[in-house]
JSON list of C-alpha atoms in Angstrom, two decimals:
[
{"chain": "A", "resi": 1, "resn": "MET", "atom": "CA", "xyz": [-12.62, -3.60, -2.25]},
{"chain": "A", "resi": 2, "resn": "LYS", "atom": "CA", "xyz": [-9.54, -4.09, -5.11]},
{"chain": "A", "resi": 3, "resn": "GLN", "atom": "CA", "xyz": [-7.29, -6.76, -5.35]},
{"chain": "A", "resi": 4, "resn": "ILE", "atom": "CA", "xyz": [-3.58, -6.21, -6.01]},
{"chain": "A", "resi": 5, "resn": "MET", "atom": "CA", "xyz": [-1.88, -9.28, -7.22]},
{"chain": "A", "resi": 6, "resn": "ILE", "atom": "CA", "xyz": [1.24, -9.96, -6.12]},
{"chain": "A", "resi": 7, "resn": "LYS", "atom": "CA", "xyz": [4.27, -12.90, -7.63]},
{"chain": "A", "resi": 8, "resn": "ASP", "atom": "CA", "xyz": [6.22, -12.62, -4.77]},
{"chain": "A", "resi": 9, "resn": "ASP", "atom": "CA", "xyz": [5.40, -13.29, -0.91]},
{"chain": "A", "resi": 10, "resn": "THR", "atom": "CA", "xyz": [5.41, -9.50, -0.22]},
{"chain": "A", "resi": 11, "resn": "ILE", "atom": "CA", "xyz": [5.53, -6.28, -1.49]},
{"chain": "A", "resi": 12, "resn": "THR", "atom": "CA", "xyz": [6.60, -2.83, 0.19]},
{"chain": "A", "resi": 13, "resn": "LEU", "atom": "CA", "xyz": [3.98, -0.30, 0.92]},
{"chain": "A", "resi": 14, "resn": "GLY", "atom": "CA", "xyz": [6.01, 2.20, -1.41]},
{"chain": "A", "resi": 15, "resn": "GLN", "atom": "CA", "xyz": [5.75, -0.38, -4.28]},
{"chain": "A", "resi": 16, "resn": "LEU", "atom": "CA", "xyz": [1.97, -0.97, -3.53]},
{"chain": "A", "resi": 17, "resn": "LEU", "atom": "CA", "xyz": [1.21, 2.94, -3.97]},
{"chain": "A", "resi": 18, "resn": "LYS", "atom": "CA", "xyz": [3.19, 3.11, -6.86]},
{"chain": "A", "resi": 19, "resn": "GLU", "atom": "CA", "xyz": [1.22, 0.15, -8.31]},
{"chain": "A", "resi": 20, "resn": "ILE", "atom": "CA", "xyz": [-2.08, 1.68, -7.73]},
{"chain": "A", "resi": 21, "resn": "GLY", "atom": "CA", "xyz": [-1.24, 5.04, -9.23]},
{"chain": "A", "resi": 22, "resn": "VAL", "atom": "CA", "xyz": [-1.42, 6.99, -6.15]},
{"chain": "A", "resi": 23, "resn": "ILE", "atom": "CA", "xyz": [2.39, 8.11, -6.40]},
{"chain": "A", "resi": 24, "resn": "GLN", "atom": "CA", "xyz": [4.57, 8.05, -9.53]},
{"chain": "A", "resi": 25, "resn": "THR", "atom": "CA", "xyz": [7.62, 7.13, -8.33]},
{"chain": "A", "resi": 26, "resn": "GLY", "atom": "CA", "xyz": [8.81, 5.40, -4.94]},
{"chain": "A", "resi": 27, "resn": "GLY", "atom": "CA", "xyz": [10.48, 8.40, -3.78]},
{"chain": "A", "resi": 28, "resn": "MET", "atom": "CA", "xyz": [7.13, 10.27, -3.32]},
{"chain": "A", "resi": 29, "resn": "ALA", "atom": "CA", "xyz": [6.13, 7.51, -1.10]},
{"chain": "A", "resi": 30, "resn": "LYS", "atom": "CA", "xyz": [7.67, 9.00, 2.06]},
{"chain": "A", "resi": 31, "resn": "TRP", "atom": "CA", "xyz": [6.09, 12.60, 1.19]},
{"chain": "A", "resi": 32, "resn": "TYR", "atom": "CA", "xyz": [2.71, 10.82, 0.95]},
{"chain": "A", "resi": 33, "resn": "LEU", "atom": "CA", "xyz": [2.67, 8.96, 4.20]},
{"chain": "A", "resi": 34, "resn": "ALA", "atom": "CA", "xyz": [3.84, 12.14, 6.16]},
{"chain": "A", "resi": 35, "resn": "GLU", "atom": "CA", "xyz": [0.72, 14.24, 4.36]},
{"chain": "A", "resi": 36, "resn": "TYR", "atom": "CA", "xyz": [-1.89, 11.47, 4.15]},
{"chain": "A", "resi": 37, "resn": "VAL", "atom": "CA", "xyz": [-3.34, 9.03, 6.99]},
{"chain": "A", "resi": 38, "resn": "LEU", "atom": "CA", "xyz": [-2.93, 5.38, 5.42]},
{"chain": "A", "resi": 39, "resn": "LEU", "atom": "CA", "xyz": [-4.38, 1.97, 7.44]},
{"chain": "A", "resi": 40, "resn": "VAL", "atom": "CA", "xyz": [-2.75, -1.36, 7.13]},
{"chain": "A", "resi": 41, "resn": "ASN", "atom": "CA", "xyz": [-5.05, -3.86, 8.26]},
{"chain": "A", "resi": 42, "resn": "GLY", "atom": "CA", "xyz": [-6.77, -1.01, 10.37]},
{"chain": "A", "resi": 43, "resn": "GLU", "atom": "CA", "xyz": [-3.70, 0.25, 11.73]},
{"chain": "A", "resi": 44, "resn": "LYS", "atom": "CA", "xyz": [-1.80, 3.77, 11.13]},
{"chain": "A", "resi": 45, "resn": "GLU", "atom": "CA", "xyz": [1.34, 2.98, 8.92]},
{"chain": "A", "resi": 46, "resn": "THR", "atom": "CA", "xyz": [4.08, 5.45, 8.22]},
{"chain": "A", "resi": 47, "resn": "ARG", "atom": "CA", "xyz": [6.83, 3.40, 7.03]},
{"chain": "A", "resi": 48, "resn": "ARG", "atom": "CA", "xyz": [7.27, 3.29, 3.08]},
{"chain": "A", "resi": 49, "resn": "GLY", "atom": "CA", "xyz": [9.04, -0.27, 3.66]},
{"chain": "A", "resi": 50, "resn": "LYS", "atom": "CA", "xyz": [6.24, -1.69, 5.50]},
{"chain": "A", "resi": 51, "resn": "LYS", "atom": "CA", "xyz": [6.21, -5.50, 3.68]},
{"chain": "A", "resi": 52, "resn": "LEU", "atom": "CA", "xyz": [2.79, -6.53, 2.72]},
{"chain": "A", "resi": 53, "resn": "CYS", "atom": "CA", "xyz": [1.74, -9.93, 2.43]},
{"chain": "A", "resi": 54, "resn": "ASN", "atom": "CA", "xyz": [-1.09, -12.07, 1.09]},
{"chain": "A", "resi": 55, "resn": "ALA", "atom": "CA", "xyz": [-4.46, -10.80, 2.66]},
{"chain": "A", "resi": 56, "resn": "ASP", "atom": "CA", "xyz": [-3.30, -7.72, 3.87]},
{"chain": "A", "resi": 57, "resn": "VAL", "atom": "CA", "xyz": [-5.63, -4.64, 3.67]},
{"chain": "A", "resi": 58, "resn": "VAL", "atom": "CA", "xyz": [-4.62, -0.97, 2.63]},
{"chain": "A", "resi": 59, "resn": "THR", "atom": "CA", "xyz": [-7.20, 1.61, 3.47]},
{"chain": "A", "resi": 60, "resn": "LEU", "atom": "CA", "xyz": [-6.15, 5.10, 1.83]},
{"chain": "A", "resi": 61, "resn": "GLU", "atom": "CA", "xyz": [-7.60, 8.22, 3.37]},
{"chain": "A", "resi": 62, "resn": "ASP", "atom": "CA", "xyz": [-10.38, 8.73, 1.05]},
{"chain": "A", "resi": 63, "resn": "GLY", "atom": "CA", "xyz": [-11.82, 5.32, 2.16]},
{"chain": "A", "resi": 64, "resn": "GLN", "atom": "CA", "xyz": [-10.48, 3.31, -0.64]},
{"chain": "A", "resi": 65, "resn": "GLN", "atom": "CA", "xyz": [-9.34, -0.32, 0.31]},
{"chain": "A", "resi": 66, "resn": "PHE", "atom": "CA", "xyz": [-6.79, -2.47, -1.51]},
{"chain": "A", "resi": 67, "resn": "GLN", "atom": "CA", "xyz": [-6.33, -6.18, -0.76]},
{"chain": "A", "resi": 68, "resn": "VAL", "atom": "CA", "xyz": [-2.95, -7.77, -1.36]},
{"chain": "A", "resi": 69, "resn": "VAL", "atom": "CA", "xyz": [-3.64, -11.49, -3.08]},
{"chain": "A", "resi": 70, "resn": "GLN", "atom": "CA", "xyz": [-0.89, -13.42, -3.63]},
{"chain": "A", "resi": 71, "resn": "ARG", "atom": "CA", "xyz": [-0.66, -15.43, -6.86]},
{"chain": "A", "resi": 72, "resn": "GLY", "atom": "CA", "xyz": [-0.58, -19.23, -6.16]}
]
């Protein structure tokens, strides 16, 4: 599982997808979430604006997992 470091309290799902290189622009997030199954903490998520916080785990359709870690 890869860790994604954030400096603020939260990051949106769209921002995380851009950060990990799955999409190139924020506008692609809506399309990506409509085409692929993505889990947040084990539950399907389709909202690009979903706020992710420390310890949340995002699982992509191909099985890759990313954990949000807040810098302290």
